[in-house]
Short mmCIF file of C-alpha atoms in Angstrom, two decimals:
data_model
loop_
_atom_site.label_atom_id
_atom_site.label_comp_id
_atom_site.label_asym_id
_atom_site.label_seq_id
_atom_site.Cartn_x
_atom_site.Cartn_y
_atom_site.Cartn_z
CA MET N 1 -37.13 -39.20 -139.47
CA THR N 2 -39.05 -39.32 -142.90
CA THR N 3 -37.19 -40.40 -145.94
CA LEU N 4 -38.24 -39.17 -149.68
CA LEU N 5 -37.10 -41.32 -152.51
CA HIS N 6 -36.71 -38.76 -155.51
CA ILE N 7 -36.30 -40.02 -159.10
CA ASP N 8 -35.81 -37.76 -162.13
CA SER N 9 -35.54 -39.24 -165.71
CA SER N 10 -35.84 -35.98 -167.93
CA VAL N 11 -32.72 -35.84 -170.48
CA PHE N 12 -33.17 -32.18 -170.13
CA PRO N 13 -31.47 -30.37 -167.17
CA GLY N 14 -32.78 -28.04 -164.64
CA GLU N 15 -35.58 -25.41 -165.78
CA ALA N 16 -35.36 -26.80 -169.27
CA SER N 17 -37.55 -29.89 -167.86
CA SER N 18 -40.97 -29.44 -166.95
CA SER N 19 -41.00 -32.69 -164.84
CA ARG N 20 -37.59 -31.49 -162.97
CA SER N 21 -39.03 -28.20 -162.27
CA VAL N 22 -42.34 -29.46 -160.94
CA ALA N 23 -40.59 -32.30 -158.81
CA ALA N 24 -38.17 -29.75 -157.58
CA ALA N 25 -41.21 -27.59 -156.15
CA PHE N 26 -42.53 -30.63 -154.44
CA ARG N 27 -39.13 -31.47 -152.98
CA LYS N 28 -38.54 -27.75 -151.81
CA ALA N 29 -42.24 -27.87 -150.08
CA TRP N 30 -41.54 -31.30 -148.78
CA GLU N 31 -37.97 -30.31 -147.25
CA GLU N 32 -39.38 -27.25 -145.75
CA GLN N 33 -41.90 -29.68 -143.86
CA HIS N 34 -39.21 -32.19 -143.08
CA PRO N 35 -35.89 -30.22 -142.64
CA GLU N 36 -34.48 -33.35 -140.49
CA GLY N 37 -35.64 -35.70 -143.11
CA ALA N 38 -33.52 -37.78 -145.59
CA VAL N 39 -33.94 -37.45 -149.46
CA ILE N 40 -32.61 -40.53 -151.68
CA TYR N 41 -32.14 -38.93 -154.92
CA ARG N 42 -31.36 -40.95 -158.19
CA ASP N 43 -31.07 -39.16 -161.58
CA VAL N 44 -31.62 -41.98 -163.85
CA ALA N 45 -30.81 -39.74 -166.98
CA ALA N 46 -27.42 -38.65 -165.84
CA ASP N 47 -26.45 -41.80 -163.79
CA PRO N 48 -28.62 -44.60 -165.58
CA VAL N 49 -29.28 -47.79 -163.42
CA PRO N 50 -28.43 -51.09 -165.28
CA HIS N 51 -31.09 -52.62 -167.57
CA ILE N 52 -32.32 -55.88 -166.43
CA THR N 53 -30.24 -58.77 -167.53
CA ALA N 54 -30.80 -62.61 -167.45
CA ALA N 55 -28.59 -62.80 -164.36
CA ALA N 56 -30.32 -60.03 -162.50
CA TRP N 57 -33.82 -61.51 -163.25
CA SER N 58 -32.78 -65.10 -162.56
CA ALA N 59 -31.23 -64.31 -159.44
CA GLY N 60 -34.33 -62.80 -157.99
CA TYR N 61 -36.04 -66.44 -158.25
CA ALA N 62 -32.93 -68.41 -156.64
CA THR N 63 -31.95 -68.48 -153.05
CA PRO N 64 -28.72 -66.44 -152.59
CA SER N 65 -26.75 -69.93 -151.87
CA GLU N 66 -27.39 -71.02 -155.41
CA HIS N 67 -26.21 -67.61 -157.00
CA SER N 68 -23.37 -67.74 -159.56
CA PRO N 69 -20.96 -64.93 -159.18
CA GLU N 70 -22.44 -63.00 -162.16
CA GLN N 71 -25.97 -63.38 -160.52
CA SER N 72 -24.81 -62.28 -157.11
CA ALA N 73 -23.26 -59.09 -158.64
CA ALA N 74 -26.23 -58.31 -160.76
CA PHE N 75 -28.60 -58.88 -158.00
CA ALA N 76 -26.76 -56.56 -155.32
CA ALA N 77 -27.16 -53.53 -157.56
CA ARG N 78 -30.92 -54.51 -157.91
CA LEU N 79 -31.26 -55.15 -154.19
CA GLU N 80 -29.98 -51.69 -153.66
CA LEU N 81 -32.71 -50.13 -155.71
CA ILE N 82 -35.39 -52.51 -154.04
CA GLU N 83 -34.34 -51.50 -150.69
CA GLU N 84 -34.33 -47.62 -151.24
CA LEU N 85 -38.10 -48.21 -152.48
CA GLU N 86 -38.81 -50.03 -149.17
CA GLN N 87 -37.22 -47.68 -146.53
CA ALA N 88 -38.91 -44.60 -148.40
CA ASP N 89 -41.97 -42.83 -146.62
CA ALA N 90 -42.99 -41.32 -150.02
CA VAL N 91 -41.64 -41.49 -153.64
CA LEU N 92 -41.51 -38.67 -156.15
CA ILE N 93 -40.88 -39.61 -159.91
CA GLY N 94 -40.33 -37.28 -162.72
CA ALA N 95 -41.89 -39.11 -165.57
CA PRO N 96 -41.72 -37.06 -168.92
CA MET N 97 -43.56 -38.70 -171.95
CA TYR N 98 -41.18 -39.55 -174.76
CA ASN N 99 -42.62 -41.00 -177.87
CA TYR N 100 -45.90 -41.73 -176.17
CA SER N 101 -44.27 -43.68 -172.94
CA ILE N 102 -41.76 -43.09 -170.19
CA PRO N 103 -38.09 -42.93 -170.72
CA SER N 104 -36.14 -46.15 -171.10
CA THR N 105 -34.14 -45.31 -168.21
CA LEU N 106 -37.21 -45.00 -165.89
CA LYS N 107 -38.24 -48.39 -167.24
CA ALA N 108 -34.94 -49.86 -166.32
CA TRP N 109 -35.47 -48.77 -162.76
CA LEU N 110 -38.85 -50.30 -162.53
CA ASP N 111 -37.75 -53.40 -163.93
CA ASN N 112 -35.15 -53.65 -161.27
CA VAL N 113 -37.45 -53.04 -158.33
CA LEU N 114 -40.45 -55.07 -159.37
CA LEU N 115 -39.72 -58.58 -157.92
CA VAL N 116 -42.49 -60.96 -157.58
CA GLY N 117 -42.44 -62.54 -154.14
CA ARG N 118 -41.18 -59.31 -152.58
CA THR N 119 -42.37 -55.79 -153.84
CA ALA N 120 -45.09 -57.40 -156.04
CA GLY N 121 -47.38 -60.39 -155.45
CA GLU N 122 -49.75 -61.01 -152.69
CA ASN N 123 -48.25 -58.65 -150.09
CA PRO N 124 -45.82 -56.09 -151.88
CA SER N 125 -43.17 -54.75 -149.36
CA ALA N 126 -43.94 -51.06 -150.06
CA GLN N 127 -47.72 -51.41 -150.24
CA GLY N 128 -49.36 -48.17 -149.31
CA THR N 129 -46.30 -45.91 -149.70
CA PRO N 130 -47.54 -42.69 -151.39
CA VAL N 131 -46.02 -41.98 -154.77
CA VAL N 132 -46.28 -38.70 -156.73
CA VAL N 133 -45.48 -38.89 -160.45
CA VAL N 134 -44.99 -35.71 -162.25
CA ALA N 135 -46.16 -36.69 -165.86
CA SER N 136 -45.16 -34.07 -168.24
CA ARG N 137 -45.82 -34.05 -172.05
CA GLY N 138 -45.51 -31.75 -174.85
CA GLY N 139 -49.04 -31.89 -176.09
CA SER N 140 -52.25 -32.88 -174.45
CA TYR N 141 -53.47 -36.56 -174.23
CA ALA N 142 -56.55 -35.89 -171.80
CA PRO N 143 -59.74 -37.49 -172.43
CA GLY N 144 -61.59 -36.07 -175.43
CA THR N 145 -58.56 -34.95 -177.06
CA PRO N 146 -57.26 -36.10 -180.56
CA ARG N 147 -54.53 -38.05 -179.23
CA GLU N 148 -56.21 -39.59 -176.11
CA GLY N 149 -55.45 -42.94 -177.47
CA TYR N 150 -51.77 -42.47 -177.53
CA GLU N 151 -51.54 -42.00 -173.82
CA PHE N 152 -49.17 -44.65 -172.50
CA VAL N 153 -47.58 -42.97 -169.55
CA GLN N 154 -50.37 -42.75 -166.66
CA ASN N 155 -51.91 -46.04 -168.03
CA TYR N 156 -48.57 -47.95 -167.65
CA LEU N 157 -47.43 -46.40 -164.36
CA GLU N 158 -50.93 -47.16 -162.90
CA ALA N 159 -50.58 -50.75 -163.89
CA VAL N 160 -47.07 -50.81 -162.40
CA LEU N 161 -46.91 -48.51 -159.44
CA LYS N 162 -50.48 -48.80 -158.16
CA ASN N 163 -51.74 -52.29 -159.28
CA THR N 164 -48.55 -54.14 -159.17
CA LEU N 165 -46.33 -52.57 -156.54
CA GLY N 166 -49.41 -51.46 -154.33
CA LEU N 167 -48.09 -47.79 -153.90
CA ALA N 168 -50.87 -45.02 -153.36
CA LEU N 169 -50.42 -43.18 -156.65
CA ASP N 170 -51.06 -39.45 -157.48
CA PHE N 171 -50.21 -37.77 -160.78
CA ILE N 172 -49.50 -34.29 -161.57
CA VAL N 173 -49.62 -33.39 -165.28
CA PRO N 174 -48.13 -30.42 -166.77
CA GLU N 175 -49.15 -30.68 -170.44
CA LEU N 176 -48.47 -28.69 -173.54
CA THR N 177 -44.98 -27.89 -172.45
CA MET N 178 -43.98 -27.61 -176.15
CA ALA N 179 -46.19 -24.57 -176.55
CA PRO N 180 -43.40 -21.97 -175.99
CA ARG N 181 -41.07 -23.64 -178.33
CA ASN N 182 -43.36 -24.50 -181.25
CA PRO N 183 -44.79 -21.65 -183.17
CA ALA N 184 -47.70 -24.12 -184.32
CA MET N 185 -48.73 -24.27 -180.86
CA SER N 186 -48.54 -20.55 -179.96
CA GLY N 187 -52.32 -20.52 -179.67
CA LEU N 188 -52.14 -22.83 -176.78
CA LEU N 189 -49.88 -20.68 -174.80
CA PRO N 190 -52.70 -19.62 -172.36
CA LEU N 191 -53.59 -23.35 -171.64
CA TYR N 192 -49.97 -24.28 -171.24
CA GLU N 193 -49.52 -21.59 -168.69
CA ALA N 194 -52.58 -22.39 -166.83
CA SER N 195 -51.63 -26.17 -166.78
CA ARG N 196 -48.07 -25.02 -165.49
CA LYS N 197 -49.50 -22.95 -162.93
CA ARG N 198 -51.81 -25.91 -161.63
CA ALA N 199 -48.85 -28.20 -161.60
CA PHE N 200 -46.64 -26.10 -159.29
CA GLU N 201 -49.56 -25.50 -157.06
CA HIS N 202 -50.44 -29.19 -156.96
CA ALA N 203 -46.94 -30.07 -156.21
CA SER N 204 -46.55 -27.87 -153.17
CA ALA N 205 -49.99 -28.55 -151.78
CA LYS N 206 -49.35 -32.46 -152.19
CA ALA N 207 -45.89 -32.26 -150.56
CA LYS N 208 -47.39 -30.52 -147.50
CA GLU N 209 -50.33 -32.72 -147.50
CA LEU N 210 -48.16 -35.96 -147.43
CA ALA N 211 -45.71 -34.42 -145.01
CA GLU N 212 -48.69 -33.61 -142.35
CA ARG N 213 -50.09 -36.85 -142.96
CA LEU N 214 -46.93 -38.84 -142.20
CA ALA N 215 -46.31 -36.56 -139.04
CA ALA N 216 -49.37 -37.39 -137.66
#
């Protein structure tokens, strides 16, 4: 039985969120391929994980027998998130761009699961696990665009997910998502619609491809 870890972080619900909508298309295609599989779902916008604390951080570098009661409680919550990542056969993350970066709630999840000597370091415990990130954004920050230098979502997540946690990373990027709502962007509507179509197609195709690969 395969397990998908699905994390949403958009503050907007349902179809009001591009990252949630595209991630939902991925999950639907995944579940069609794995009707007997399991999905671990976390909506860190609706139900935030704790931000990293001194107790949770320091507990990661001490043996359990040395933990204070505060450290034990904090590390137990952190360990639950780490174990969810480790047991997943694939990971799906909705990561909208807010103020040029990821939501703080998603950053909190990353801070909890990144533990040097276990999930990070010489032999990361989830190394090689495929992770698909739906990195939606209201404008375009692609190479060659005026705001290329403001792109801190893909760059950051590549550093953490790929280079630090050792995951096999793939991005799906629905862009110009503010075009239907911002009259000043009305001329970009065709580009938005094309980007949205590609994102849904990529999500479905990637889910099926991963499902087939894991079943082989």
